[in-house]
Short mmCIF file of N, CA and C in Angstrom, two decimals:
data_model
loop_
_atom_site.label_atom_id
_atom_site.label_comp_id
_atom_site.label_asym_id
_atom_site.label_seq_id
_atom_site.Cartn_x
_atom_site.Cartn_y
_atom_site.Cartn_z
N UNK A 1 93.28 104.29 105.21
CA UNK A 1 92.41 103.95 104.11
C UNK A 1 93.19 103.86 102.82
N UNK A 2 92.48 103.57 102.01
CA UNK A 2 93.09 103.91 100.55
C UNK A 2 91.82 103.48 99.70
N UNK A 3 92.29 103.65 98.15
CA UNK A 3 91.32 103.72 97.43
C UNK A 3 90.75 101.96 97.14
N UNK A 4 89.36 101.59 97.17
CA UNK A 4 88.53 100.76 97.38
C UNK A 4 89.42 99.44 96.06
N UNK A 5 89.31 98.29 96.58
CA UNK A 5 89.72 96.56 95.86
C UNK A 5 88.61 96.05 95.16
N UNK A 6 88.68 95.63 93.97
CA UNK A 6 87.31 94.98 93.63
C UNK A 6 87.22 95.33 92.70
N UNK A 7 87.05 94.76 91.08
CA UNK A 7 86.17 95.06 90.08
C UNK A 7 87.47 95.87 89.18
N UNK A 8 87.16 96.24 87.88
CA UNK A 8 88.25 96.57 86.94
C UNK A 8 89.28 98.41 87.28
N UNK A 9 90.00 98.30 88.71
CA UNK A 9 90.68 98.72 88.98
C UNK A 9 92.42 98.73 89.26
N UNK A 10 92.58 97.90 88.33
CA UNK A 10 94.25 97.76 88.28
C UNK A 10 94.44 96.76 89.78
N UNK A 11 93.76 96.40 90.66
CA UNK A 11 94.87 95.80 91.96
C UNK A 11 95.20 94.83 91.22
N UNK A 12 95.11 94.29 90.60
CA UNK A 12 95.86 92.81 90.15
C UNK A 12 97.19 93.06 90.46
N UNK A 13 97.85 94.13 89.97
CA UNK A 13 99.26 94.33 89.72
C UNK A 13 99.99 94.80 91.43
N UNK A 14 98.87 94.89 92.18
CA UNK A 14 99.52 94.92 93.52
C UNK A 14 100.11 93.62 94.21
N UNK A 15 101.37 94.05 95.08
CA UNK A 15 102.04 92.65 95.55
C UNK A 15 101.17 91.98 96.23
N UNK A 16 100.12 92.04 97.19
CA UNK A 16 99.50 90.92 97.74
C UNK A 16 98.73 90.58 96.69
N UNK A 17 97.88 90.77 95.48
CA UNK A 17 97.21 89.83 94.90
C UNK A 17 97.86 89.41 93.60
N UNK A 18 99.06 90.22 93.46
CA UNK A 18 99.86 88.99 92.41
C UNK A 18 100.63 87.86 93.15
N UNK A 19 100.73 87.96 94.18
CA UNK A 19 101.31 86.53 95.03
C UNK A 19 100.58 85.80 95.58
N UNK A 20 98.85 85.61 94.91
CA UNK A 20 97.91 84.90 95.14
C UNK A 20 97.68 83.81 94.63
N UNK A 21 97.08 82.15 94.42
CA UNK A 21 97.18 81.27 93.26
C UNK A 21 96.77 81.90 92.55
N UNK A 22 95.37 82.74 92.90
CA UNK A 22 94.26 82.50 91.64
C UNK A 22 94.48 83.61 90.87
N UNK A 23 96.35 84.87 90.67
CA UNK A 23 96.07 85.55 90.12
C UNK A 23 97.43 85.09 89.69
N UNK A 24 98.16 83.74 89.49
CA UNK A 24 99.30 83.42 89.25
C UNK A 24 99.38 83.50 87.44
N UNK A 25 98.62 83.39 87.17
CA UNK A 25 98.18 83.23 85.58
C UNK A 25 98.36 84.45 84.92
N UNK A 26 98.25 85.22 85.58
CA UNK A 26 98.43 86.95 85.12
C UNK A 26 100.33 87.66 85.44
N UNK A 27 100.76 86.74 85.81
CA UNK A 27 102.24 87.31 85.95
C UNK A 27 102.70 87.44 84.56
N UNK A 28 102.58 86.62 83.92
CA UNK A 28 103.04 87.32 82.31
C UNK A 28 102.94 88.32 81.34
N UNK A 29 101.17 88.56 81.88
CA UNK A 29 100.23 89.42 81.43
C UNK A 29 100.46 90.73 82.25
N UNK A 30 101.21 91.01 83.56
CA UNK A 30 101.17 92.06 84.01
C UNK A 30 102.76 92.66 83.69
N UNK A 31 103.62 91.52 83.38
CA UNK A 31 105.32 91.99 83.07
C UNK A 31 104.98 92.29 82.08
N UNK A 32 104.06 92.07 80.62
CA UNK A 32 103.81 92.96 79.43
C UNK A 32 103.51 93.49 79.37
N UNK A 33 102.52 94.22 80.11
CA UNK A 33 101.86 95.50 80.21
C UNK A 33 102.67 96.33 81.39
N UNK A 34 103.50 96.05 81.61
CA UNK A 34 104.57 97.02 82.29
C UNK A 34 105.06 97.64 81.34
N UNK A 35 105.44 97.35 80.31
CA UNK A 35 106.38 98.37 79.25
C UNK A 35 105.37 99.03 78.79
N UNK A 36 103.48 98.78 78.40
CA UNK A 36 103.11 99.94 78.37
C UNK A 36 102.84 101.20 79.24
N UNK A 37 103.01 100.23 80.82
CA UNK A 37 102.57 101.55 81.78
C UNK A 37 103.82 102.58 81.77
N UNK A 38 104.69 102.00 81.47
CA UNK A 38 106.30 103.04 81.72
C UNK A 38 106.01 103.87 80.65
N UNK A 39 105.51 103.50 79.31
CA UNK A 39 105.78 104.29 78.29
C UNK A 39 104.77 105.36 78.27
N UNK A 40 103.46 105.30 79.10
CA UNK A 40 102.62 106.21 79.41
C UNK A 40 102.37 105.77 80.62
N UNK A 41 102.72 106.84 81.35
CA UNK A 41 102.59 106.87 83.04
C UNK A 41 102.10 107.54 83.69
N UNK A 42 100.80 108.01 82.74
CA UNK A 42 99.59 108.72 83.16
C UNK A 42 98.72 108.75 83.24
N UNK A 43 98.39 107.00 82.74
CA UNK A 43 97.31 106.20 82.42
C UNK A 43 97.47 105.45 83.68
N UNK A 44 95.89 105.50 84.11
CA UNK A 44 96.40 103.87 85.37
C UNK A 44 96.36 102.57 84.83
N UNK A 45 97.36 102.09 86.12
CA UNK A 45 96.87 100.50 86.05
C UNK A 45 95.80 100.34 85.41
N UNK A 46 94.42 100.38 85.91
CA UNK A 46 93.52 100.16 86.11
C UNK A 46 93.02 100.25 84.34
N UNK A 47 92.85 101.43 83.76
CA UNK A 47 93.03 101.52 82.42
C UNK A 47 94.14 100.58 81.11
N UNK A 48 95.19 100.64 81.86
CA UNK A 48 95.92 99.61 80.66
C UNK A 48 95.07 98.79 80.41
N UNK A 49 94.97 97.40 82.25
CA UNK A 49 94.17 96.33 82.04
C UNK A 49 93.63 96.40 81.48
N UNK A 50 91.94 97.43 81.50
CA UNK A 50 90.83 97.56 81.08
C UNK A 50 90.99 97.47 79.02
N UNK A 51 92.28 98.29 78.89
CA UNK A 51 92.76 98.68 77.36
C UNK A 51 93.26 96.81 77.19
N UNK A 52 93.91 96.37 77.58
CA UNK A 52 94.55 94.93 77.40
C UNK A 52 93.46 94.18 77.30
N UNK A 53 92.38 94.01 78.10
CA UNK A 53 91.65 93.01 78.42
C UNK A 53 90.53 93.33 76.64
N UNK A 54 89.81 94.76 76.42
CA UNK A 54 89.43 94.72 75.41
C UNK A 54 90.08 94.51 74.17
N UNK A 55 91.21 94.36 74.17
CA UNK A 55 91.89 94.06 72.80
C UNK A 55 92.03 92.45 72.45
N UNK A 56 92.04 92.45 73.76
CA UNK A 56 91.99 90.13 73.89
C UNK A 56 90.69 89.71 73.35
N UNK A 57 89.49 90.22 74.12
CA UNK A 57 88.52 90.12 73.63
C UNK A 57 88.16 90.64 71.93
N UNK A 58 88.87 91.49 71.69
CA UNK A 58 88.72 91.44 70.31
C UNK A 58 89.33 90.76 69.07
N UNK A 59 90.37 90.43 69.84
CA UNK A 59 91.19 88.91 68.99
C UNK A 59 90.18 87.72 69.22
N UNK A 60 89.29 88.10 70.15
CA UNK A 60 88.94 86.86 69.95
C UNK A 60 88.09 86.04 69.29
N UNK A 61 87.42 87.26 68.97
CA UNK A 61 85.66 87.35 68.88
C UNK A 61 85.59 88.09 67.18
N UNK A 62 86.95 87.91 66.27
CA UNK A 62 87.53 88.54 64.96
C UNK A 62 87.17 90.29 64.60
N UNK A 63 87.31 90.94 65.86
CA UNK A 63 87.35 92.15 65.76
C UNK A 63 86.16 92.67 65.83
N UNK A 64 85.11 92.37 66.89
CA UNK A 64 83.76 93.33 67.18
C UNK A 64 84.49 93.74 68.56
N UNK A 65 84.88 94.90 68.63
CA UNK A 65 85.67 95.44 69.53
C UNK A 65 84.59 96.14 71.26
N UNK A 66 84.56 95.70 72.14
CA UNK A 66 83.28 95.90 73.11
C UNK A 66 83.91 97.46 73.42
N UNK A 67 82.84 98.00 73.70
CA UNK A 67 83.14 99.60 74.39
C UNK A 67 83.30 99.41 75.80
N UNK A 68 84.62 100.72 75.49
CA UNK A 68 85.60 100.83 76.47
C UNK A 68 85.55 102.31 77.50
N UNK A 69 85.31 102.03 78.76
CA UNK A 69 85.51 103.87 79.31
C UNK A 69 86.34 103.76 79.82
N UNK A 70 87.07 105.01 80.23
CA UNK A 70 88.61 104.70 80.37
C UNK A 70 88.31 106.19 81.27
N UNK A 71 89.51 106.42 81.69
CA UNK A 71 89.37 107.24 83.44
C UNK A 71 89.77 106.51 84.49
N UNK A 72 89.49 105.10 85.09
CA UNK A 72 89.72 104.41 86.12
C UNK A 72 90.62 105.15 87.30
N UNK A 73 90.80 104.83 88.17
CA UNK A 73 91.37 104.97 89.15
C UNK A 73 92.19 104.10 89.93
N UNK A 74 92.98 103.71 89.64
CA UNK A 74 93.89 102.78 90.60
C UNK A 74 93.61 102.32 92.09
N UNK A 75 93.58 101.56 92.14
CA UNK A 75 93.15 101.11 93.42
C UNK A 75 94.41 101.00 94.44
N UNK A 76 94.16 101.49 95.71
CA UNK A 76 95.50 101.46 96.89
C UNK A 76 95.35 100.14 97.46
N UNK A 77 94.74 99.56 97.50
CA UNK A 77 94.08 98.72 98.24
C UNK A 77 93.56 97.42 97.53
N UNK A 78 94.39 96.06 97.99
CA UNK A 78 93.94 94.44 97.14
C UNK A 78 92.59 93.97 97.00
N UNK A 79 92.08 93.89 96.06
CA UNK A 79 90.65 93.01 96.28
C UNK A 79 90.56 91.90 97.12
N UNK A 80 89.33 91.56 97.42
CA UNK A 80 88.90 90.71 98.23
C UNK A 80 89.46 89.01 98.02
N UNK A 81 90.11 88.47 99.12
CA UNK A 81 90.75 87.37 98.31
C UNK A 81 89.62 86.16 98.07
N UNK A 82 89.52 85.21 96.70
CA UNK A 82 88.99 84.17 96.54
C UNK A 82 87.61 85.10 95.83
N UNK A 83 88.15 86.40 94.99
CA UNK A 83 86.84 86.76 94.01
C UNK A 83 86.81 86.04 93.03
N UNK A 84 87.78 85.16 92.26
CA UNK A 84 87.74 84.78 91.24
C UNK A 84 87.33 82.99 91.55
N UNK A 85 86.41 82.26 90.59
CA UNK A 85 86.34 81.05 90.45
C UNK A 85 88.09 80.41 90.57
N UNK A 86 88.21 79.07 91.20
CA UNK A 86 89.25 78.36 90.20
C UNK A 86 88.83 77.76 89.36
N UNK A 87 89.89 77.89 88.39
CA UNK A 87 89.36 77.61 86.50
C UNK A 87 90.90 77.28 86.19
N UNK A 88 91.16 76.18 85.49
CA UNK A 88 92.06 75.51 84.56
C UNK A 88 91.28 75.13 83.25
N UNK A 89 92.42 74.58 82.29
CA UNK A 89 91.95 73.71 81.11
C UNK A 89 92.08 73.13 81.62
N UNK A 90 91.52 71.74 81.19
CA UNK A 90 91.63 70.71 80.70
C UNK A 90 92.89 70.14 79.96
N UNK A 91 92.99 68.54 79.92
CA UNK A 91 93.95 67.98 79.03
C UNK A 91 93.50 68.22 77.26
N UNK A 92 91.65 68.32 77.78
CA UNK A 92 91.08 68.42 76.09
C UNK A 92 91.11 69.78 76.11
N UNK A 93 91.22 70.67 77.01
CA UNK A 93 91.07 72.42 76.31
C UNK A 93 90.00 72.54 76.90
N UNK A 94 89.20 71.55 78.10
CA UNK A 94 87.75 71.85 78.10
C UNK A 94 87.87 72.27 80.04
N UNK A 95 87.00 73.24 80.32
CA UNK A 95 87.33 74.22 81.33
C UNK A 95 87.24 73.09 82.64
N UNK A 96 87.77 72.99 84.13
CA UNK A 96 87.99 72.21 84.64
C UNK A 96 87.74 73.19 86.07
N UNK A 97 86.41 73.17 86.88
CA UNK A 97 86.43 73.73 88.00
C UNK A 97 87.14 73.45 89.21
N UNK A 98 88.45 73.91 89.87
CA UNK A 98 88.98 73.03 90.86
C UNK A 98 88.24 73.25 92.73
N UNK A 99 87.32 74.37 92.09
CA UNK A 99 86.85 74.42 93.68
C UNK A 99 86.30 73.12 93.81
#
């Protein structure tokens, strides 16, 4: 066994679902948040993301910052493959479904 795949638990950063297409987009996003997991390595995976992902959202949206719980648990175990839509831009910036 190991601990359950699915939903905002760090597997992204595991080798089978970072060598997935649909999580190819996040290889940049997970080599930067490597220097925060080293620098606190008592936080999970699962929490950085969760910490990364609300700070994006708050760049984005000019700082209404969404609430955050933090605790997570790392997951042993890859999520389910093909949870995510495929999603590209566009040539105009405008979202492009490839399923």
């Amino acid at each position: 066994g190991g601990l359950w795949g699915g939903g905002a638990n760090g597997s992204v950063v595991l080798d089978e679902e970072m060598g997935r297409a649909e999580n190819k987009v996040m290889e940049g996003v997970v080599k930067e948040l490597g220097a925060v997991k080293e620098a606190y390595p008592l936080v999970s995976w699962a929490d950085v993301v969760q910490m990364a992902a609300g700070e994006a959202i708050c760049l984005c949206v000019e700082g209404k910052a969404p609430m955050l719980l933090f605790g997570r648990l790392d997951a042993t175990v890859p999520s389910a493959e093909g949870g995510l839509p495929a999603f590209v831009l566009g040539a105009e910036g405008e979202g492009e479904d490839e399923a």
